[in-house]
XYZ file of C-alpha atoms in Angstrom:
556
model
C 190.590 160.019 135.567
C 190.772 160.247 131.780
C 193.378 159.533 129.163
C 194.899 162.322 127.163
C 193.760 161.293 123.723
C 196.474 162.705 121.486
C 199.902 162.595 123.049
C 202.254 160.091 124.665
C 205.862 160.264 125.795
C 208.947 158.094 125.458
C 212.493 158.294 126.903
C 214.469 160.893 124.968
C 217.495 158.569 124.673
C 215.505 155.781 123.006
C 215.373 155.331 119.223
C 212.056 153.561 118.596
C 212.472 153.469 114.814
C 215.701 151.518 115.190
C 213.916 148.929 117.321
C 211.003 148.628 114.910
C 213.172 148.271 111.820
C 214.641 145.061 113.222
C 211.229 143.357 113.135
C 210.963 140.944 110.216
C 207.341 141.683 109.352
C 205.476 143.882 106.872
C 205.371 147.680 107.201
C 201.761 147.753 108.405
C 202.545 145.439 111.299
C 205.656 147.467 112.162
C 203.594 150.661 112.310
C 201.034 149.044 114.615
C 203.827 147.844 116.900
C 205.392 151.320 116.956
C 202.022 152.900 117.825
C 201.529 150.417 120.639
C 205.080 150.876 121.907
C 204.556 154.636 122.252
C 201.426 154.014 124.310
C 203.114 151.325 126.434
C 206.196 153.438 127.192
C 203.983 156.408 128.055
C 202.621 154.390 130.972
C 206.155 153.776 132.265
C 207.488 157.336 131.971
C 206.705 158.516 135.475
C 206.769 162.104 136.661
C 206.067 164.007 139.864
C 202.315 163.446 139.572
C 202.379 159.728 138.876
C 199.642 157.910 140.844
C 201.201 156.218 143.870
C 198.759 153.300 143.766
C 200.244 152.211 140.446
C 203.707 151.555 141.920
C 204.439 148.505 144.049
C 207.898 147.344 145.106
C 209.489 149.627 142.546
C 207.447 148.362 139.587
C 204.424 149.771 137.774
C 201.350 147.561 137.710
C 199.714 147.538 134.274
C 196.420 145.748 133.751
C 196.942 143.163 131.015
C 193.365 143.377 129.790
C 193.772 147.094 129.141
C 197.074 146.637 127.344
C 195.541 144.014 125.065
C 192.516 146.200 124.419
C 194.490 149.295 123.455
C 197.564 147.789 121.777
C 196.134 144.647 120.231
C 194.850 141.225 121.217
C 196.094 137.743 120.439
C 198.311 135.009 121.830
C 202.076 134.836 122.134
C 202.531 136.597 118.786
C 200.190 139.480 119.635
C 201.437 143.029 119.221
C 201.417 143.426 123.009
C 203.649 140.371 123.450
C 205.922 141.545 120.633
C 206.382 144.941 122.281
C 207.171 143.419 125.674
C 209.700 141.015 124.141
C 211.476 143.698 122.108
C 211.783 146.027 125.078
C 212.931 143.250 127.427
C 215.465 141.849 124.923
C 217.007 145.294 124.406
C 217.100 145.907 128.180
C 214.817 148.905 127.940
C 212.364 147.559 130.511
C 212.458 145.213 133.493
C 209.466 142.947 134.007
C 207.999 140.852 136.816
C 206.018 137.657 136.113
C 202.260 137.717 135.611
C 200.298 138.142 138.853
C 197.148 136.010 138.644
C 195.511 137.790 141.571
C 195.938 141.233 140.003
C 195.614 139.944 136.441
C 198.572 142.134 135.636
C 202.236 142.253 134.791
C 204.554 144.749 136.484
C 207.122 146.793 134.586
C 209.601 149.596 134.948
C 212.012 151.356 132.652
C 215.554 150.076 132.911
C 217.800 152.387 134.904
C 219.485 153.658 131.721
C 216.154 154.902 130.339
C 214.435 156.095 133.506
C 216.013 159.520 133.197
C 212.913 161.687 133.464
C 213.772 163.231 130.094
C 211.073 162.425 127.548
C 209.953 163.234 124.029
C 206.299 163.874 123.234
C 204.877 161.756 120.404
C 201.307 161.921 119.161
C 199.267 158.763 119.587
C 198.152 157.196 116.327
C 194.597 157.701 115.168
C 193.778 154.107 116.090
C 195.184 154.355 119.637
C 193.444 157.695 120.187
C 190.202 156.177 118.944
C 190.391 153.277 121.392
C 191.166 155.637 124.279
C 188.311 157.914 123.279
C 185.961 154.946 123.344
C 187.200 153.963 126.804
C 186.692 157.514 128.062
C 183.135 157.588 126.782
C 182.034 154.451 128.628
C 182.013 153.227 132.207
C 184.957 150.882 132.660
C 185.415 148.137 135.197
C 187.289 148.846 138.412
C 190.312 146.952 137.139
C 190.558 149.100 134.026
C 189.703 152.320 135.854
C 192.639 151.758 138.192
C 195.081 151.778 135.307
C 194.121 155.129 133.761
C 197.254 157.205 134.115
C 197.414 160.090 131.674
C 194.704 162.580 132.397
C 193.358 165.998 131.460
C 192.426 168.902 133.704
C 188.871 167.630 133.679
C 187.001 166.788 136.842
C 183.316 167.294 137.384
C 182.995 165.814 140.849
C 184.574 168.541 142.990
C 184.412 171.785 140.936
C 184.212 173.865 144.121
C 187.647 172.550 145.151
C 189.201 172.951 141.714
C 187.991 176.556 141.638
C 190.000 177.324 144.770
C 193.213 176.915 142.767
C 191.989 179.628 140.394
C 190.790 182.020 143.095
C 193.758 181.889 145.486
C 197.517 182.116 144.970
C 200.156 179.736 146.275
C 203.637 181.071 146.851
C 206.851 179.524 148.144
C 209.408 181.199 150.403
C 212.413 180.121 148.375
C 214.908 181.613 150.829
C 213.605 179.374 153.606
C 213.210 176.393 151.281
C 216.722 176.680 149.883
C 218.239 177.067 153.363
C 216.430 173.921 154.491
C 217.430 171.869 151.451
C 221.054 173.001 151.703
C 221.047 171.897 155.345
C 219.722 168.508 154.228
C 222.429 168.114 151.587
C 225.198 169.335 153.896
C 224.299 166.706 156.486
C 223.972 164.008 153.823
C 227.704 164.014 153.077
C 228.428 162.505 156.503
C 225.164 160.585 156.769
C 225.757 158.626 153.548
C 229.560 158.418 153.786
C 231.367 155.122 153.255
C 228.249 153.115 152.485
C 227.991 150.516 149.712
C 225.264 152.472 147.929
C 226.381 156.005 148.813
C 226.101 157.098 145.192
C 222.525 155.872 144.927
C 221.589 157.535 148.216
C 222.748 160.882 146.844
C 220.918 160.238 143.575
C 217.707 159.370 145.440
C 217.983 162.470 147.648
C 218.590 164.891 144.790
C 215.886 163.267 142.678
C 213.468 163.774 145.594
C 214.483 167.433 145.840
C 214.020 167.984 142.108
C 210.649 166.246 142.075
C 209.510 168.381 145.007
C 210.646 171.569 143.262
C 208.566 170.643 140.215
C 205.488 170.106 142.387
C 205.999 173.462 144.118
C 206.443 175.198 140.756
C 203.181 173.701 139.497
C 201.382 175.126 142.532
C 202.932 178.553 142.027
C 202.110 178.559 138.300
C 198.641 176.984 138.689
C 199.712 174.211 136.336
C 197.929 171.406 138.144
C 196.344 168.136 137.101
C 193.197 167.215 139.006
C 191.843 163.742 139.441
C 189.213 162.038 141.537
C 189.448 158.293 141.933
C 186.591 156.245 140.551
C 187.175 153.780 143.373
C 187.567 155.674 146.639
C 186.390 159.116 145.386
C 189.432 160.844 146.826
C 190.485 164.116 145.212
C 194.066 164.382 143.972
C 195.531 167.809 143.318
C 198.787 169.728 143.505
C 198.965 169.307 147.271
C 198.307 165.593 147.667
C 201.623 164.487 146.115
C 203.695 167.184 147.835
C 205.829 165.751 150.667
C 204.426 166.830 154.029
C 207.787 168.211 155.144
C 207.691 170.834 152.367
C 204.253 172.265 153.182
C 205.959 174.512 155.736
C 207.339 176.666 152.918
C 203.948 177.232 151.270
C 201.825 180.359 151.669
C 198.339 181.156 150.396
C 197.742 184.739 149.288
C 201.021 185.552 151.044
C 199.707 184.313 154.413
C 200.879 181.548 156.728
C 198.764 178.413 156.511
C 197.457 175.703 158.814
C 195.622 172.408 158.580
C 192.468 171.043 160.175
C 191.755 167.330 160.172
C 189.670 164.708 161.929
C 191.162 162.874 164.890
C 191.519 159.134 164.192
C 189.660 159.678 160.940
C 189.287 156.087 159.706
C 188.290 154.791 163.138
C 185.792 157.631 163.569
C 184.238 156.909 160.192
C 184.032 153.195 160.986
C 182.294 154.015 164.282
C 179.936 156.433 162.517
C 178.609 153.779 160.112
C 178.541 150.890 162.575
C 174.821 151.271 163.230
C 171.530 149.930 161.768
C 170.561 153.264 160.170
C 173.478 153.408 157.722
C 172.062 150.492 155.694
C 168.393 150.799 156.640
C 165.910 150.956 153.780
C 163.748 153.175 155.976
C 166.432 155.799 156.568
C 166.204 159.110 154.698
C 169.638 160.319 155.865
C 172.107 161.694 153.330
C 174.781 159.720 155.157
C 173.628 156.364 153.825
C 175.385 153.527 152.018
C 173.208 153.998 148.934
C 174.618 157.508 148.518
C 178.201 156.405 149.114
C 178.773 152.815 147.965
C 175.533 151.402 146.479
C 177.363 148.497 144.833
C 178.380 147.224 148.271
C 174.754 147.366 149.384
C 173.917 145.076 146.451
C 176.640 142.693 147.655
C 175.047 142.690 151.106
C 171.705 141.678 149.632
C 173.066 139.127 147.158
C 175.221 137.367 149.760
C 172.639 137.490 152.528
C 171.579 133.897 151.976
C 175.109 132.607 152.741
C 175.926 135.208 155.395
C 177.742 133.267 158.168
C 176.408 135.595 160.857
C 172.768 134.870 160.013
C 171.988 132.574 162.923
C 169.107 132.066 165.384
C 169.156 134.866 167.956
C 171.148 137.245 165.750
C 168.305 139.682 165.102
C 170.304 142.914 164.827
C 171.580 143.834 161.346
C 174.523 146.230 161.096
C 176.618 146.891 157.984
C 176.127 143.529 156.296
C 176.299 141.352 159.434
C 173.901 140.005 162.085
C 174.371 140.188 165.874
C 172.640 139.119 169.056
C 171.746 141.704 171.693
C 174.916 141.202 173.755
C 177.203 141.577 170.752
C 175.278 144.663 169.684
C 175.944 146.294 173.049
C 179.686 145.772 172.678
C 179.635 147.209 169.164
C 177.721 150.213 170.484
C 180.386 150.684 173.154
C 183.009 150.994 170.409
C 180.771 153.193 168.275
C 180.048 155.480 171.223
C 183.720 156.259 171.891
C 184.149 159.947 172.784
C 186.122 161.105 169.744
C 185.422 164.757 170.581
C 187.336 164.677 173.866
C 189.684 161.690 173.622
C 192.278 160.503 171.141
C 191.384 156.937 170.181
C 194.962 155.796 169.520
C 196.349 157.245 172.758
C 193.430 155.841 174.718
C 193.969 152.350 173.318
C 197.724 152.629 173.956
C 197.013 153.531 177.567
C 194.652 150.574 178.002
C 197.183 148.160 176.526
C 200.115 149.419 178.595
C 198.101 149.405 181.797
C 197.133 145.810 181.159
C 200.709 144.820 180.333
C 202.346 146.624 183.269
C 199.563 146.650 185.885
C 200.241 150.361 186.324
C 197.338 152.699 186.996
C 199.052 155.810 185.624
C 200.986 155.877 182.341
C 203.490 158.606 181.556
C 202.179 160.932 178.799
C 205.451 160.688 176.913
C 205.179 156.885 176.749
C 201.698 157.164 175.275
C 202.808 159.834 172.824
C 205.798 157.817 171.674
C 203.619 154.786 171.015
C 200.674 156.548 169.380
C 202.046 156.207 165.842
C 202.716 152.495 166.265
C 199.172 152.041 167.609
C 197.751 153.957 164.647
C 199.728 151.806 162.204
C 198.489 148.634 163.882
C 194.867 149.825 163.783
C 195.185 150.421 160.043
C 196.453 146.842 159.804
C 193.433 145.586 161.748
C 191.001 147.484 159.533
C 192.475 146.672 156.148
C 194.616 143.515 156.386
C 192.617 140.358 155.714
C 195.514 138.123 156.804
C 194.413 137.069 160.287
C 197.831 135.621 161.163
C 199.545 138.945 160.480
C 196.883 140.812 162.418
C 197.042 138.553 165.465
C 200.837 138.678 165.772
C 200.933 142.292 166.931
C 200.459 143.211 170.612
C 198.297 146.212 169.666
C 196.119 143.921 167.584
C 195.789 141.581 170.542
C 194.977 144.539 172.784
C 192.260 145.713 170.403
C 190.824 142.202 170.216
C 190.768 142.000 174.024
C 189.017 145.356 174.426
C 186.652 145.036 171.448
C 186.380 141.292 170.629
C 183.091 141.551 168.758
C 184.292 144.498 166.669
C 187.400 142.483 165.788
C 185.148 139.561 164.818
C 183.029 141.907 162.724
C 186.068 143.084 160.752
C 187.312 139.532 160.207
C 183.930 138.344 158.916
C 183.541 141.424 156.722
C 186.879 140.652 155.076
C 185.737 137.071 154.422
C 182.332 137.999 153.049
C 183.039 141.176 151.110
C 186.888 141.531 151.079
C 189.187 143.951 152.887
C 189.406 146.046 149.720
C 185.687 146.767 149.813
C 186.024 147.746 153.461
C 188.837 150.185 152.648
C 186.903 151.665 149.731
C 183.809 152.068 151.902
C 185.662 154.005 154.609
C 187.531 156.143 152.078
C 184.325 156.925 150.196
C 182.700 157.943 153.476
C 185.667 160.212 154.151
C 185.328 161.794 150.694
C 181.562 162.189 151.100
C 181.945 163.871 154.498
C 184.894 166.162 153.794
C 185.054 166.726 150.040
C 181.461 166.550 148.937
C 179.634 167.993 151.930
C 181.780 169.841 154.505
C 184.000 171.823 152.127
C 181.083 172.634 149.817
C 178.972 174.000 152.660
C 181.866 175.920 154.213
C 182.482 177.664 150.887
C 178.766 178.341 150.457
C 178.691 180.133 153.814
C 182.191 181.656 153.655
C 183.069 182.121 149.961
C 186.258 184.127 150.624
C 187.857 181.475 152.844
C 190.678 179.535 151.105
C 189.773 175.841 151.255
C 192.197 173.189 149.980
C 192.178 169.492 150.823
C 194.497 166.554 151.351
C 191.982 163.728 151.837
C 190.425 164.298 155.304
C 192.591 167.376 155.961
C 191.575 170.947 155.097
C 194.311 173.514 154.412
C 193.540 177.209 154.927
C 195.199 180.457 156.019
C 195.835 181.025 159.705
C 193.342 183.904 159.833
C 190.623 181.382 158.838
C 191.811 178.384 160.856
C 189.414 178.721 163.804
C 186.486 179.400 161.479
C 187.261 176.284 159.424
C 187.706 174.193 162.570
C 184.312 175.311 163.911
C 182.529 174.844 160.584
C 184.141 171.456 159.966
C 182.899 170.132 163.312
C 179.425 171.503 162.686
C 179.148 170.037 159.183
C 180.504 166.603 160.111
C 178.352 166.199 163.211
C 175.257 167.356 161.383
C 175.864 164.720 158.719
C 176.974 161.754 160.846
C 174.935 162.571 164.005
C 178.061 161.727 165.971
C 180.466 163.918 167.948
C 183.781 164.349 166.172
C 187.233 165.421 167.255
C 189.231 167.744 165.038
C 192.700 169.150 165.505
C 194.390 172.098 163.886
C 197.961 173.307 163.688
C 200.005 175.904 161.893
C 202.219 174.379 159.218
C 203.993 177.304 157.530
C 205.934 180.145 159.099
C 207.508 183.303 157.688
C 210.429 182.798 160.071
C 211.921 179.414 160.853
C 215.179 177.503 161.067
C 215.936 174.074 159.551
C 214.474 171.326 161.717
C 217.010 168.594 162.519
C 214.357 165.927 163.047
C 212.855 166.610 159.632
C 216.305 166.562 158.043
C 217.081 163.176 159.588
C 213.731 161.772 158.409
C 214.471 162.790 154.810
C 218.000 161.371 154.921
C 216.814 158.079 156.392
C 214.081 157.744 153.765
C 216.588 158.123 150.938
C 219.348 155.995 152.402
C 219.756 153.182 149.875
C 220.603 149.678 151.014
C 220.867 146.382 149.168
C 217.320 145.672 150.350
C 215.802 148.967 149.192
C 217.746 149.615 145.983
C 215.435 147.686 143.707
C 212.380 149.547 145.004
C 213.953 153.009 144.888
C 215.425 152.889 141.366
C 212.113 153.846 139.794
C 212.174 157.220 141.587
C 215.650 158.236 140.444
C 215.854 160.288 137.253
C 218.307 162.780 135.843
C 215.870 165.583 135.052
C 214.969 165.923 138.729
C 218.601 165.617 139.805
C 219.721 168.321 137.344
C 216.971 170.657 138.517
C 217.930 170.147 142.180
C 221.641 170.801 141.604
C 220.980 173.977 139.623
C 218.467 175.232 142.203
C 220.845 174.704 145.116
C 224.198 175.582 143.527
C 223.423 177.609 140.406
C 225.135 180.624 141.988
C 228.171 178.623 143.119
C 230.157 177.226 140.135
C 232.588 175.293 142.328
C 229.857 173.478 144.261
C 227.869 172.975 141.060
C 230.787 171.201 139.386
C 231.531 169.209 142.543
C 227.984 167.854 142.846
C 227.585 167.236 139.111
C 230.661 165.012 139.311
C 229.472 163.289 142.482
C 226.005 162.650 141.055
C 227.194 161.043 137.845
C 225.306 157.794 137.779
C 227.343 154.624 137.989
C 225.123 151.625 137.321
C 225.532 148.960 140.014
C 224.252 145.438 139.501
């Protein structure tokens, strides 16, 4: 991800010159502060393609080291501190205290300025020079995470970027509009007589407007591409699009479907939980040195204090040592039949049988609990807080069935951190799907449309079985392990609004006293205006009615 070197953006209703003129310092200092303020505000002016990992609890996490480096260093009177104080004093930004763990402050534009309407302002020559220097060198992970403004420049997955130039996305606006109108019609009762009814409507319409912008970018091929320096995932015009709206998308005028791995993160974990993945004697492409070499260095550097390095533990797997009995249990987990069984449903069945002493579990019970099991497994894999992990019955069920695997995860989090574990699995996913499988599928079938959302491949329905077959072949050839994949059609030329989907959208945008603070950052007038005009542009009465209803009334 790279900075745009020339241009920033600020809220259109903010007069920066007026703020700067009130500073009692010389003109040179004022100019430096103005230059830095443009850069700082650019990081807070979010749009439909803003990186999700930068937002937490409704605030934007900005690395303090990067701010100091670009804007100016110093103590309490530094330009960075001056900018923060001016913006806070004038109620232009809200700010959370410094987070020592993240080495960052968190900010957001005040509700009055988070409108989505911005003015473009060129960065100063000095700011552009600093950003150019950053772009030309390898930055640390902390700094890399904060890069927000980026060009259409990505050299890691050119075969995937090219697909957006070769194939055409279109939207069935008749179906889309009918669905969105059904959502809005139901919202009037759904949000009625609630304390934050107004904000619920604002959140809903802002979501609709943001989604329309994303769909327009796909139709017009106006897409920003980015691959993360951390997890190597590929972000494109599809990754930010809400899943519920994919049903209105068509590629080359054809209905589309998706193919993805079953229990992807668990499968990947099982596929690397073997001696060969880290073996210095292995010549396999699917090797830690090709995916996360820095972690392999950690393994070696920390080996002398590795808690699992004990007498009798002669088996080395993924940074930890095991005895023969423990190795057998790990192999039992690793040998799970992903090709013919669903891991989450299978674990749910085991847990419920143990809890109820029933031999046969109703399929609907398992289905209803699959999502909760999946969520709990993600918690087991990536949450280093052992108290939180142990409090869940699914976590306890996993620990009972696979105690040594659970111990492995706990020790890995202690030795190398849960973040490294998450990055490792996500990099493996990117290596398998983005770097290898999609590349080889396109090499063998160059006319097939291939688009990705992480581990999921999107294609037209006339290619779905081909992609499913090729995906299995490529993954198994790389990992040497049987994989399960599932495919389904996601867009249809004929369909009616789905009530379940409508309810999910309405629930997500229902604002309460608990959620208001987190949701404010996603509400802006430009998206709301776009949504109202799209839905009611041909109905002046409804247009006026909703414009009046959606007039923002700040609540504190």
